[in-house]
Coordinates of C-alpha atoms and ligand atoms in Angstrom, one line a residue:
Chain A
M1 CA -0.2 0.1 0.2
T2 CA 1.3 3.1 -0.8
L3 CA -0.5 4.9 1.2
T4 CA 1.7 3.8 3.9
A5 CA 4.9 6.0 2.6
H6 CA 3.3 8.9 4.1
R7 CA 3.4 8.2 7.5
P8 CA 6.5 5.0 7.9
Q9 CA 5.7 4.7 11.4
T10 CA 2.2 1.8 11.1
A11 CA 0.5 1.8 13.8
P12 CA 0.4 0.3 16.3
A13 CA -1.4 -3.5 16.4
S14 CA -3.8 -2.9 19.0
P15 CA -5.3 -0.1 20.9
S16 CA -4.1 -1.1 24.0
S17 CA -0.4 -1.2 23.3
S18 CA -0.9 2.7 22.0
A19 CA -0.8 4.7 24.9
L20 CA 3.2 5.3 25.5
L21 CA 1.6 7.3 21.8
T22 CA 0.2 10.6 21.6
P23 CA -3.4 10.3 21.9
T24 CA -4.8 11.4 18.6
L25 CA -7.6 13.4 20.3
V26 CA -7.8 14.8 24.3
L27 CA -10.9 16.2 25.3
Q28 CA -10.2 17.9 28.9
D29 CA -13.4 18.3 31.3
V30 CA -15.4 20.3 27.9
S31 CA -19.1 21.3 28.0
K32 CA -21.3 23.1 25.8
T33 CA -24.1 25.2 27.3
Y34 CA -26.9 27.1 25.0
G35 CA -28.0 30.2 25.3
D36 CA -27.4 32.9 28.3
G37 CA -28.9 33.9 32.2
D38 CA -32.2 32.1 32.3
G39 CA -32.3 30.1 29.8
T40 CA -29.6 28.5 29.6
I41 CA -29.3 24.7 27.6
T42 CA -26.6 22.5 29.2
A43 CA -26.0 20.4 25.6
L44 CA -23.2 18.8 27.3
H45 CA -21.8 18.6 30.7
P46 CA -18.0 17.8 31.4
A47 CA -16.6 15.1 29.1
T48 CA -12.9 13.9 29.0
L49 CA -12.1 11.3 26.3
V50 CA -9.2 10.1 25.2
V51 CA -9.2 8.5 22.0
Q52 CA -5.5 7.3 20.6
P53 CA -4.5 6.7 17.0
G54 CA -6.0 3.6 15.6
E55 CA -8.5 4.0 17.4
L56 CA -12.0 4.5 16.5
V57 CA -14.7 5.6 19.1
A58 CA -18.5 5.1 18.6
V59 CA -20.4 7.3 20.3
N60 CA -24.2 6.6 20.4
G61 CA -26.6 8.4 23.1
P62 CA -31.0 9.2 22.9
S63 CA -32.2 11.3 20.3
G64 CA -30.9 15.0 22.0
S65 CA -28.3 13.6 24.1
G66 CA -26.0 16.1 22.3
K67 CA -23.8 13.6 20.6
S68 CA -23.3 16.2 17.6
T69 CA -22.8 18.6 19.9
F70 CA -19.7 16.9 21.4
L71 CA -18.4 16.2 17.1
S72 CA -18.5 19.7 16.4
I73 CA -16.3 20.1 19.4
A74 CA -14.0 16.9 18.4
G75 CA -14.2 18.3 15.0
A76 CA -13.3 22.4 15.5
L77 CA -16.2 23.6 14.5
L78 CA -17.9 24.4 17.6
R79 CA -15.9 26.2 20.6
P80 CA -16.7 24.0 24.5
T81 CA -18.0 25.6 26.2
T82 CA -15.4 25.6 28.9
G83 CA -12.8 23.3 29.0
Q84 CA -9.1 22.4 26.6
V85 CA -9.4 20.6 23.2
R86 CA -6.3 18.8 22.0
I87 CA -6.1 17.9 18.7
A88 CA -3.1 15.9 17.5
G89 CA -1.0 17.9 20.1
Q90 CA -2.5 21.2 19.2
D91 CA -4.1 23.5 21.1
L92 CA -7.5 24.6 19.2
T93 CA -7.8 27.3 21.8
A94 CA -5.4 28.6 20.2
L95 CA -5.8 28.3 17.1
S96 CA -7.9 31.9 16.4
D97 CA -10.8 32.1 13.9
A98 CA -9.8 32.4 11.2
G99 CA -6.9 29.9 11.9
L100 CA -10.2 27.7 12.6
P101 CA -10.8 26.3 9.1
A102 CA -7.1 26.1 7.8
F103 CA -6.8 23.3 10.7
R104 CA -9.3 21.3 10.5
L105 CA -8.2 20.6 5.9
K106 CA -5.3 20.1 6.8
N107 CA -5.9 18.3 9.8
L108 CA -9.5 16.3 9.9
G109 CA -11.3 14.6 7.5
F110 CA -15.2 14.6 7.7
V111 CA -18.2 11.8 7.0
L112 CA -21.0 13.3 7.9
Q113 CA -24.7 12.0 6.7
S114 CA -26.3 13.0 4.3
S115 CA -25.6 16.2 1.6
N116 CA -21.6 14.7 2.0
L117 CA -20.6 15.4 -0.8
I118 CA -20.8 18.1 -3.9
P119 CA -23.4 18.1 -6.7
Y120 CA -22.0 19.3 -9.2
L121 CA -18.1 17.8 -8.9
N122 CA -18.1 14.1 -10.2
V123 CA -16.1 11.5 -8.3
R124 CA -12.5 11.9 -8.5
E125 CA -13.4 15.3 -8.6
Q126 CA -14.6 15.2 -5.5
L127 CA -11.0 14.4 -4.1
T128 CA -9.2 16.3 -5.5
L129 CA -11.9 19.2 -4.3
V130 CA -9.8 18.9 -0.9
P131 CA -6.0 19.0 -1.7
H132 CA -7.3 21.9 -4.0
L133 CA -8.8 23.9 -1.3
A134 CA -5.3 23.5 0.4
G135 CA -3.1 25.0 -2.6
E136 CA -1.6 22.0 -3.5
D137 CA -3.4 20.6 -6.4
G138 CA -1.2 18.1 -8.8
R139 CA 0.6 15.5 -10.0
D140 CA 0.4 13.8 -6.5
A141 CA -3.0 15.0 -5.3
R142 CA -4.2 13.2 -8.2
Q143 CA -1.9 9.8 -8.1
Q144 CA -3.5 9.9 -4.0
A145 CA -7.0 10.1 -5.2
E146 CA -6.6 7.5 -7.9
E147 CA -5.3 4.9 -5.5
L148 CA -7.9 5.4 -3.0
L149 CA -10.3 5.2 -5.4
Q150 CA -9.3 2.1 -6.1
L151 CA -9.0 1.0 -2.9
L152 CA -12.6 1.6 -1.9
G153 CA -13.5 0.0 -5.3
L154 CA -15.0 3.1 -6.8
S155 CA -12.0 3.4 -9.7
E156 CA -15.4 2.7 -12.6
R157 CA -16.9 5.4 -10.6
A158 CA -14.7 7.8 -11.1
R159 CA -16.4 10.4 -13.9
H160 CA -19.3 9.6 -12.3
F161 CA -21.6 12.1 -10.3
P162 CA -23.4 11.8 -7.1
D163 CA -26.8 11.8 -8.2
A164 CA -25.5 8.5 -10.4
L165 CA -24.4 6.9 -7.3
S166 CA -26.1 4.5 -5.4
G167 CA -26.1 5.4 -1.0
G168 CA -23.8 3.2 0.0
Q169 CA -21.6 4.2 -3.2
R170 CA -22.0 7.7 -1.9
Q171 CA -20.6 6.8 1.8
R172 CA -17.0 5.3 0.1
V173 CA -16.5 8.2 -1.8
A174 CA -17.5 10.7 1.2
I175 CA -14.6 8.1 2.8
A176 CA -12.2 8.6 0.3
R177 CA -12.7 12.5 0.5
A178 CA -12.0 12.2 4.5
L179 CA -9.0 10.8 3.5
M180 CA -7.4 12.7 0.7
N181 CA -5.8 14.8 2.9
D182 CA -4.3 12.2 5.4
P183 CA -5.8 13.4 8.6
Q184 CA -5.2 12.2 11.8
L185 CA -8.6 12.3 13.5
I186 CA -11.5 11.3 11.6
L187 CA -14.6 12.9 12.5
A188 CA -18.1 10.6 11.2
D189 CA -21.5 11.2 11.6
E190 CA -24.6 8.8 11.4
P191 CA -22.3 8.1 8.6
T192 CA -25.0 4.4 7.7
A193 CA -27.6 6.5 8.9
S194 CA -29.0 6.3 5.1
L195 CA -27.6 2.1 4.5
D196 CA -29.6 -0.7 4.0
S197 CA -28.0 -3.0 7.5
V198 CA -24.7 -4.9 4.5
R199 CA -24.0 -1.7 3.3
G200 CA -24.1 0.0 6.7
R201 CA -22.0 -3.2 8.0
E202 CA -19.3 -2.7 4.3
V203 CA -19.0 1.3 4.9
V204 CA -18.2 0.7 8.5
E205 CA -15.8 -1.8 8.3
L206 CA -13.5 0.2 5.1
L207 CA -14.1 3.1 8.2
A208 CA -12.2 0.3 11.1
Q209 CA -9.5 -0.8 8.3
Q210 CA -9.0 2.5 7.9
V211 CA -8.4 3.9 11.4
H212 CA -6.0 -0.2 11.9
A213 CA -3.8 0.0 8.8
H214 CA -2.9 3.7 9.2
G215 CA -3.0 4.5 12.9
K216 CA -5.4 6.9 12.6
A217 CA -8.0 7.8 14.9
A218 CA -12.0 8.4 14.3
V219 CA -14.6 9.1 16.9
M220 CA -18.2 8.2 14.4
V221 CA -21.5 9.5 16.4
T222 CA -24.3 6.6 15.9
H223 CA -27.4 4.6 16.2
D224 CA -27.8 1.3 14.3
E225 CA -26.8 -1.4 17.3
R226 CA -24.9 -3.8 14.5
V227 CA -22.0 -1.7 13.8
L228 CA -20.8 -1.6 17.0
D229 CA -18.7 -4.2 17.5
L230 CA -16.5 -3.3 14.6
C231 CA -15.2 -0.2 17.1
D232 CA -12.7 -0.9 19.7
R233 CA -15.2 1.6 22.0
V234 CA -18.3 2.6 22.7
V235 CA -19.1 5.9 24.2
S236 CA -22.6 6.7 24.6
I237 CA -23.9 10.3 26.0
V238 CA -27.3 10.1 27.6
D239 CA -28.6 13.3 28.8
G240 CA -25.6 15.5 28.5
Q241 CA -23.0 13.1 30.2
L242 CA -21.1 10.9 28.9
R243 CA -20.0 7.3 29.3
E244 CA -17.2 4.8 28.4
Chain B
M1 CA -12.9 28.4 -9.8
F2 CA -12.1 25.3 -10.3
L3 CA -16.0 25.0 -8.2
A4 CA -16.9 28.0 -10.1
L5 CA -16.8 26.6 -13.5
R6 CA -17.8 22.7 -12.8
E7 CA -21.3 24.2 -11.1
L8 CA -21.9 26.9 -14.4
Q9 CA -20.7 23.8 -16.3
H10 CA -22.6 21.3 -15.4
Y11 CA -25.7 23.4 -14.5
R12 CA -25.0 24.4 -18.1
F13 CA -29.2 25.0 -19.1
R14 CA -29.7 26.8 -16.5
S15 CA -26.3 28.6 -16.7
V16 CA -27.5 29.9 -20.1
L17 CA -30.9 31.0 -19.0
I18 CA -29.2 33.6 -16.7
G19 CA -26.6 34.7 -18.8
G20 CA -29.2 35.3 -21.4
I21 CA -31.6 37.3 -20.0
V22 CA -27.7 39.3 -18.6
A23 CA -27.5 39.3 -22.0
L24 CA -30.6 40.3 -23.4
I25 CA -30.6 43.4 -20.4
A26 CA -27.4 44.1 -21.9
F27 CA -28.2 44.3 -25.7
M28 CA -31.0 46.1 -24.4
V29 CA -28.2 48.9 -23.1
F30 CA -26.2 49.2 -26.2
M31 CA -29.0 49.3 -28.2
L32 CA -30.4 52.0 -26.4
T33 CA -27.5 54.0 -25.5
G34 CA -26.6 53.9 -29.1
L35 CA -30.2 55.3 -30.3
T36 CA -29.7 57.7 -27.7
R37 CA -26.4 59.2 -28.7
G38 CA -27.5 58.6 -32.7
L39 CA -30.9 61.0 -32.1
A40 CA -28.1 63.6 -30.4
Q41 CA -27.0 63.7 -33.4
D42 CA -29.4 63.5 -35.4
S43 CA -31.2 66.7 -33.3
A44 CA -27.6 69.2 -32.5
A45 CA -24.8 67.5 -34.4
L46 CA -23.7 71.3 -35.6
M47 CA -23.6 72.1 -31.7
I48 CA -21.8 67.5 -30.3
N49 CA -18.8 68.5 -33.4
T50 CA -18.5 72.2 -32.5
P51 CA -14.1 73.2 -32.4
A52 CA -16.2 76.6 -30.2
S53 CA -16.2 75.8 -26.4
H54 CA -19.0 78.9 -25.7
F55 CA -21.5 80.9 -27.1
V56 CA -22.6 84.9 -26.6
T57 CA -26.0 84.7 -26.7
T58 CA -27.9 88.2 -24.9
R59 CA -29.1 87.5 -22.4
D60 CA -32.9 88.1 -22.4
A61 CA -32.6 84.8 -24.4
A62 CA -29.8 83.2 -22.3
G63 CA -28.6 80.8 -23.9
V64 CA -31.1 79.6 -27.4
F65 CA -30.1 81.0 -30.4
N66 CA -33.5 81.6 -31.7
R67 CA -34.7 83.9 -29.9
S68 CA -31.0 85.7 -29.9
F69 CA -31.2 89.1 -31.8
L70 CA -27.4 90.5 -31.3
S71 CA -26.8 94.3 -32.4
P72 CA -24.4 95.6 -34.1
G73 CA -23.0 97.5 -32.4
E74 CA -23.0 94.1 -29.6
V75 CA -21.2 92.2 -31.8
K76 CA -18.7 95.0 -32.2
A77 CA -18.0 94.4 -28.8
I78 CA -17.2 91.3 -28.2
T79 CA -15.3 90.3 -31.1
A80 CA -12.9 93.2 -30.1
V81 CA -12.4 91.0 -27.0
G82 CA -12.3 88.2 -28.5
G83 CA -10.7 88.4 -31.8
D84 CA -10.0 85.5 -34.3
A85 CA -11.4 83.3 -31.6
S86 CA -14.7 85.0 -31.7
T87 CA -17.1 84.3 -34.7
P88 CA -20.4 85.0 -35.2
L89 CA -22.9 83.2 -36.3
T90 CA -26.2 83.9 -37.3
Q91 CA -29.2 80.8 -37.6
S92 CA -33.5 81.0 -38.9
F93 CA -35.7 78.6 -40.4
A94 CA -35.9 78.5 -44.0
S95 CA -38.0 76.2 -46.6
F96 CA -37.1 75.5 -50.2
S97 CA -37.6 72.7 -52.6
G98 CA -35.1 71.3 -54.2
G99 CA -33.9 67.7 -54.4
T100 CA -35.3 65.5 -57.7
E101 CA -38.1 64.7 -55.5
A102 CA -41.5 67.1 -55.8
T103 CA -41.5 67.7 -51.7
Q104 CA -41.0 71.0 -50.1
L105 CA -38.0 70.3 -47.6
S106 CA -36.7 72.7 -44.9
G107 CA -33.4 72.8 -43.1
V108 CA -31.8 75.8 -40.5
L109 CA -30.3 78.9 -42.4
L110 CA -27.0 79.8 -41.1
G111 CA -24.8 82.5 -41.9
V112 CA -21.6 82.3 -40.9
D113 CA -18.3 84.2 -41.7
P114 CA -16.6 82.4 -44.2
S115 CA -12.5 83.2 -43.3
G116 CA -13.8 82.6 -39.4
F117 CA -13.9 78.6 -37.6
M118 CA -17.1 78.6 -37.8
A119 CA -17.4 78.2 -42.2
P120 CA -18.8 74.9 -42.7
E121 CA -15.3 71.7 -44.1
I122 CA -16.5 70.9 -46.9
T123 CA -17.1 66.5 -48.3
S124 CA -17.3 66.9 -51.4
G125 CA -17.6 70.1 -53.4
Q126 CA -16.4 73.6 -52.8
G127 CA -16.5 75.4 -49.7
L128 CA -17.6 78.9 -48.3
A129 CA -16.0 81.6 -49.2
A130 CA -16.5 86.0 -48.9
G131 CA -19.4 87.7 -51.3
V132 CA -20.3 83.6 -52.7
S133 CA -24.3 83.8 -52.6
G134 CA -24.2 80.1 -52.5
A135 CA -25.0 77.6 -49.8
V136 CA -22.7 74.8 -48.5
V137 CA -25.9 72.1 -47.3
D138 CA -25.0 68.9 -44.4
H139 CA -24.5 65.4 -46.8
S140 CA -27.7 64.4 -44.8
L141 CA -30.0 66.9 -48.2
Q142 CA -28.2 64.4 -50.1
E143 CA -31.3 61.2 -49.4
D144 CA -33.4 64.0 -50.7
G145 CA -31.9 63.7 -53.8
V146 CA -29.8 66.8 -53.9
K147 CA -26.4 67.3 -55.2
V148 CA -23.8 69.6 -55.1
G149 CA -24.6 72.6 -58.3
D150 CA -29.2 71.6 -57.6
T151 CA -30.5 75.2 -56.6
L152 CA -32.3 75.8 -54.2
T153 CA -34.9 78.0 -54.3
L154 CA -37.1 79.3 -50.6
K155 CA -40.5 80.0 -49.9
P156 CA -41.9 81.9 -50.1
G157 CA -40.6 84.3 -51.0
G158 CA -38.4 82.9 -54.4
E159 CA -34.3 83.9 -53.7
T160 CA -32.4 80.6 -54.9
L161 CA -29.6 79.1 -53.2
K162 CA -27.4 77.0 -55.8
V163 CA -25.4 74.0 -53.8
L164 CA -21.7 74.8 -53.5
G165 CA -20.7 71.8 -52.0
F166 CA -21.7 69.1 -48.6
T167 CA -20.6 69.0 -45.4
G168 CA -20.7 65.9 -42.5
A169 CA -22.4 66.2 -39.0
A170 CA -24.2 69.6 -39.3
R171 CA -27.8 68.7 -37.6
L172 CA -30.0 71.3 -35.8
N173 CA -33.3 70.9 -34.3
H174 CA -33.8 68.2 -35.6
Q175 CA -32.5 69.0 -39.2
P176 CA -29.8 69.5 -41.8
V177 CA -27.8 73.3 -41.9
V178 CA -27.5 75.4 -44.9
F179 CA -24.7 77.4 -44.3
V180 CA -24.9 80.9 -46.8
T181 CA -22.4 83.9 -45.1
L182 CA -23.6 86.1 -43.2
D183 CA -23.7 88.7 -45.6
R184 CA -26.8 85.9 -47.5
W185 CA -28.3 85.2 -44.7
Q186 CA -28.5 89.1 -44.0
A187 CA -29.5 89.6 -47.9
L188 CA -32.6 86.9 -47.1
N189 CA -33.4 88.1 -44.3
P190 CA -34.0 92.0 -43.8
R191 CA -36.4 91.8 -41.2
T192 CA -33.1 91.2 -38.3
R193 CA -31.8 94.7 -39.6
G194 CA -28.1 93.6 -38.9
S195 CA -28.4 91.5 -35.7
V196 CA -27.2 87.9 -35.4
S197 CA -28.0 85.1 -32.8
A198 CA -25.0 84.4 -31.8
V199 CA -21.1 84.3 -31.2
A200 CA -19.6 81.7 -31.3
L201 CA -15.9 81.4 -28.8
K202 CA -12.4 79.4 -28.9
T203 CA -11.0 80.0 -25.9
D204 CA -11.6 79.7 -21.9
A205 CA -13.0 81.2 -18.6
A206 CA -10.7 84.5 -18.6
V207 CA -11.2 85.9 -22.3
T208 CA -15.0 85.0 -21.3
S209 CA -15.6 86.4 -18.1
Q210 CA -14.4 89.2 -19.9
I211 CA -16.9 89.1 -22.6
S212 CA -19.5 88.9 -19.6
A213 CA -18.4 91.8 -18.2
L214 CA -19.5 92.8 -21.0
G215 CA -23.3 93.3 -19.6
G216 CA -26.4 92.0 -20.7
L217 CA -25.0 89.2 -22.0
S218 CA -24.8 85.3 -21.5
V219 CA -21.7 83.3 -22.3
L220 CA -23.2 79.7 -22.2
T221 CA -20.2 76.9 -22.4
R222 CA -20.7 74.0 -25.6
A223 CA -22.4 72.3 -23.0
E224 CA -24.8 74.5 -21.4
A225 CA -25.8 75.5 -25.6
L226 CA -26.5 71.6 -26.3
Q227 CA -28.6 71.8 -22.9
V228 CA -30.6 74.7 -24.3
L229 CA -31.2 73.4 -27.2
P230 CA -35.3 73.5 -27.5
G231 CA -36.4 69.6 -26.8
Y232 CA -33.2 68.3 -27.0
K233 CA -32.2 68.1 -23.0
E234 CA -36.1 66.5 -22.9
E235 CA -35.1 64.0 -25.6
Q236 CA -31.8 62.5 -24.0
G237 CA -33.6 62.5 -20.2
S238 CA -36.2 60.4 -21.3
L239 CA -33.6 57.8 -23.0
T240 CA -31.1 58.0 -20.7
M241 CA -34.2 57.7 -17.6
I242 CA -34.8 54.6 -19.2
Q243 CA -30.9 53.5 -20.2
V244 CA -30.7 54.7 -15.6
F245 CA -33.3 51.7 -15.3
L246 CA -32.4 48.9 -17.4
V247 CA -28.6 49.0 -15.3
V248 CA -31.1 49.2 -12.0
V249 CA -33.0 46.6 -13.4
A250 CA -30.2 44.5 -13.9
A251 CA -28.9 44.6 -10.9
F252 CA -31.6 43.8 -9.1
V253 CA -31.8 40.7 -11.2
M254 CA -28.9 40.2 -10.9
A255 CA -28.5 40.1 -7.7
V256 CA -31.4 38.5 -7.5
F257 CA -30.9 35.5 -9.6
F258 CA -28.1 34.6 -7.4
Y259 CA -28.8 35.1 -3.7
V260 CA -31.4 32.4 -4.1
L261 CA -29.1 30.5 -5.8
T262 CA -26.9 31.5 -2.5
L263 CA -29.9 30.4 -0.1
Q264 CA -30.2 26.8 -2.1
K265 CA -26.7 25.2 -1.5
T266 CA -27.0 26.8 1.8
P267 CA -25.9 23.0 3.0
Q268 CA -22.9 22.7 0.7
F269 CA -21.5 25.3 2.0
G270 CA -21.7 24.9 5.0
L271 CA -20.0 21.1 3.9
L272 CA -17.7 23.1 2.1
K273 CA -16.5 25.1 5.1
A274 CA -15.9 21.8 7.7
I275 CA -14.3 20.5 4.8
G276 CA -12.1 23.4 5.6
A277 CA -13.3 25.6 2.7
S278 CA -12.8 28.8 4.0
T279 CA -15.1 31.8 3.2
R280 CA -12.6 33.8 1.7
T281 CA -11.9 30.6 -0.8
L282 CA -16.1 30.5 -1.2
A283 CA -16.5 34.6 -1.4
G284 CA -14.1 34.4 -4.8
S285 CA -15.8 31.4 -6.1
L286 CA -19.1 33.1 -5.7
V287 CA -17.8 36.9 -7.5
A288 CA -16.2 34.6 -10.3
Q289 CA -18.5 32.4 -11.1
M290 CA -20.5 35.9 -11.9
L291 CA -18.5 38.2 -13.9
F292 CA -17.9 34.6 -16.1
L293 CA -21.3 34.8 -17.3
T294 CA -21.7 38.7 -17.0
V295 CA -18.6 39.3 -18.9
L296 CA -19.4 36.3 -21.5
A297 CA -22.8 37.5 -21.6
V298 CA -22.1 41.3 -21.9
A299 CA -19.5 40.1 -25.1
I300 CA -21.5 38.7 -26.9
A301 CA -24.6 41.2 -26.3
A302 CA -21.8 43.4 -27.8
L303 CA -21.3 41.2 -30.5
V304 CA -25.1 41.1 -31.6
T305 CA -24.8 44.8 -31.1
L306 CA -22.5 45.2 -34.0
G307 CA -24.0 42.6 -35.9
I308 CA -27.6 44.3 -35.5
V309 CA -26.3 48.0 -36.1
T310 CA -25.0 47.5 -39.2
L311 CA -28.5 46.1 -40.8
L312 CA -30.2 49.1 -39.3
P313 CA -32.2 50.8 -41.6
A314 CA -30.7 53.7 -42.5
G315 CA -32.8 55.8 -42.0
I316 CA -32.4 55.2 -38.2
P317 CA -30.9 57.5 -35.9
F318 CA -28.2 55.6 -34.1
A319 CA -24.5 56.6 -32.8
L320 CA -22.6 54.1 -31.4
T321 CA -19.5 54.4 -31.3
L322 CA -16.7 51.8 -30.0
P323 CA -15.6 53.3 -26.8
T324 CA -18.5 54.1 -25.9
L325 CA -19.7 50.3 -26.5
L326 CA -16.5 49.7 -24.2
S327 CA -17.7 52.3 -21.3
A328 CA -20.4 50.6 -20.9
S329 CA -20.0 47.1 -21.3
A330 CA -17.5 47.9 -17.9
L331 CA -20.5 49.0 -16.1
L332 CA -22.7 46.3 -16.4
I333 CA -19.8 44.1 -15.4
V334 CA -19.3 46.5 -12.5
V335 CA -22.7 46.7 -12.1
A336 CA -22.7 42.4 -11.8
A337 CA -20.1 42.0 -8.8
L338 CA -21.7 44.9 -6.8
S339 CA -24.8 42.7 -7.1
S340 CA -23.2 40.4 -6.0
L341 CA -22.0 41.6 -2.1
L342 CA -25.9 40.8 -0.7
S343 CA -25.5 36.9 -1.4
L344 CA -21.2 37.5 0.1
R345 CA -23.2 38.2 3.1
T346 CA -24.8 35.5 3.0
V347 CA -22.1 33.0 2.6
A348 CA -20.4 34.3 5.2
K349 CA -22.6 33.8 7.8
V350 CA -23.9 30.0 6.4
D351 CA -22.6 28.2 9.6
P352 CA -20.0 24.4 9.1
L353 CA -22.3 23.4 11.7
I354 CA -25.4 23.0 9.5
A355 CA -23.3 20.3 7.9
I356 CA -23.2 18.1 11.1
G357 CA -26.7 19.4 12.0
T358 CA -26.5 20.9 15.2
V359 CA -28.2 24.2 13.8
T360 CA -30.3 23.9 10.8
Ligands
ATP1 N1 -27.9 25.9 18.3 C1 -27.7 25.8 19.4 N2 -29.1 26.2 20.6 C2 -29.9 26.4 21.7 N3 -29.7 24.6 21.4 C3 -28.9 23.6 20.6 C4 -28.1 24.1 20.1 N4 -28.3 23.2 19.3 C5 -28.3 22.2 20.2 N5 -29.1 22.5 20.3 C6 -29.5 21.7 22.6 O1 -28.6 20.4 22.3 C7 -29.0 19.2 23.4 C8 -28.1 18.6 22.7 O2 -27.7 17.9 20.5 P1 -27.5 17.7 19.8 O3 -27.8 17.7 18.3 O4 -25.9 17.3 20.2 O5 -28.3 16.0 20.0 P2 -28.0 14.8 19.3 O6 -27.8 13.7 19.9 O7 -26.7 14.9 17.9 O8 -28.8 14.3 18.5 P3 -29.9 13.9 17.2 O9 -29.3 12.0 17.7 O10 -31.1 13.9 17.5 O11 -28.8 14.5 16.7 C9 -30.3 19.9 22.6 O12 -31.4 20.0 23.1 C10 -30.0 20.5 21.5 O13 -31.9 21.3 21.6
MG2 MG1 -27.6 15.0 15.8

């Protein structure tokens, strides 16, 4: 696999042996309250979570319990009310608002539930968009896109537009796109929601395989009980309280 | 740029529709500009192309030639200050027969000093000279069959004017100008008792203020004299108003089009921002898209306008020079760029959180 060339020291085989490495994601006592004065809503009570390289963590819980809030904080999309977020050693509170998009572009990969792809770009362009936004187009980017498409079995579909793809194929493209910038951390929000159980399982298997093979960390919000066995750890959020 | 072009290309039909509307509006702006300029030339080519910088009339006439009667004494006083840079001219209306057709023709009979700077430049035939009794006429009379050597018979007196030659761009009050010498004009208009309508100046403010100081006079710049020309301001004003409206409508149409499209694309912008696209990148893409469409549409409209102009019947007054066309195009493109500001605000406000679904 040529992709490993980007990071020579390969991932640990099991999460337990990875305790020696710097964790990819550290959430230290993060909480989130919406509104101020009397009408405050605590979407997330102080929570601490450490995700090591090579770990796929599932987050589940009932609707409105704070999962999306949690994922947004972990994904540098939302600043917590209290607490500290470190991604790949970088303290996010030290970054300015203008610096956050650039940080996400370089270090994070997102796989979302829906409206995940740009309708007017074909599959190959969905992938090359990421280096393009970072101002790094070129042969390397195109070659990496080809390799990822090959790896995820999408080579034949490279010139198709999203509306010509099945739900499962679309999520595979989304995973490929999330891997384009060779991120340390992948965040997934219900990536299986629009898929049947077989396709959903395939998608999560793919994610798990990428995480384990390349020492990435991933946090996946899911309602889908049937894919939890593919995850290394499951945490649940109930009424804004995080539990392992 | 990549996103902008891909999107236009993917939604080809939509792009063509929007581009088409912009092109149609641009086409209307160009045609109206041509007509406005054409009418201006038809109405007052003499005043637009004249070498004169100022015109002096009596104060009560306030620059309107056919209301002004400067006495020989006043003319002397003015030309004493102005010297070679001043020359009298005098105007009356004339109707005459001539040319091939039996119809009656009309024109502005203009008396000028053949050695002054208001003397007509001929395009064919011979020019005016001191003592000649013939006339140099505007070439638009050629369409009525008037040729060099023809005799025009003035109505109702029956005096005759031999056509010595033709001059270009000499129209006043929507009529062709018939140039004669001052002496000939005075002979044909004995009632004016040697008075003239105006003195043209080709000079600067220092001399004109000296002339104003003579009293009882009104000194107008060429542009001011054009504005008080009967009917000119009204005609040009209403056409210019239509043009301004068209440009404003164009701005609104484009602004609303792109605004609605931008609102529809909010989820996409959220996704792109979540991935890490900066607002600046997205805004740049939007402006690039708008400019690309507008520049293309305006260019097509300009080419079509240039094509249509060659097909216009000769009688339609139409004048569109390349500089005018280019500045009208530039105006439309600037308006398009400004109208994207409304959408830019929306793009800036999109929260990447909508991609994850915490906010909708
Ligand atoms: N912008 C906001 N302003 C106020 N309250 C908010 C805001 N966003 C979320 N909340 C509240 O915070 C709580 C947690 O919301 P969140 O979206 O994180 O839940 P969730 O677990 O993702 O739910 P679901 O499974 O339905 O997606 C909810 O009570 C919600 O109403
Ligand atoms: Mg949610």
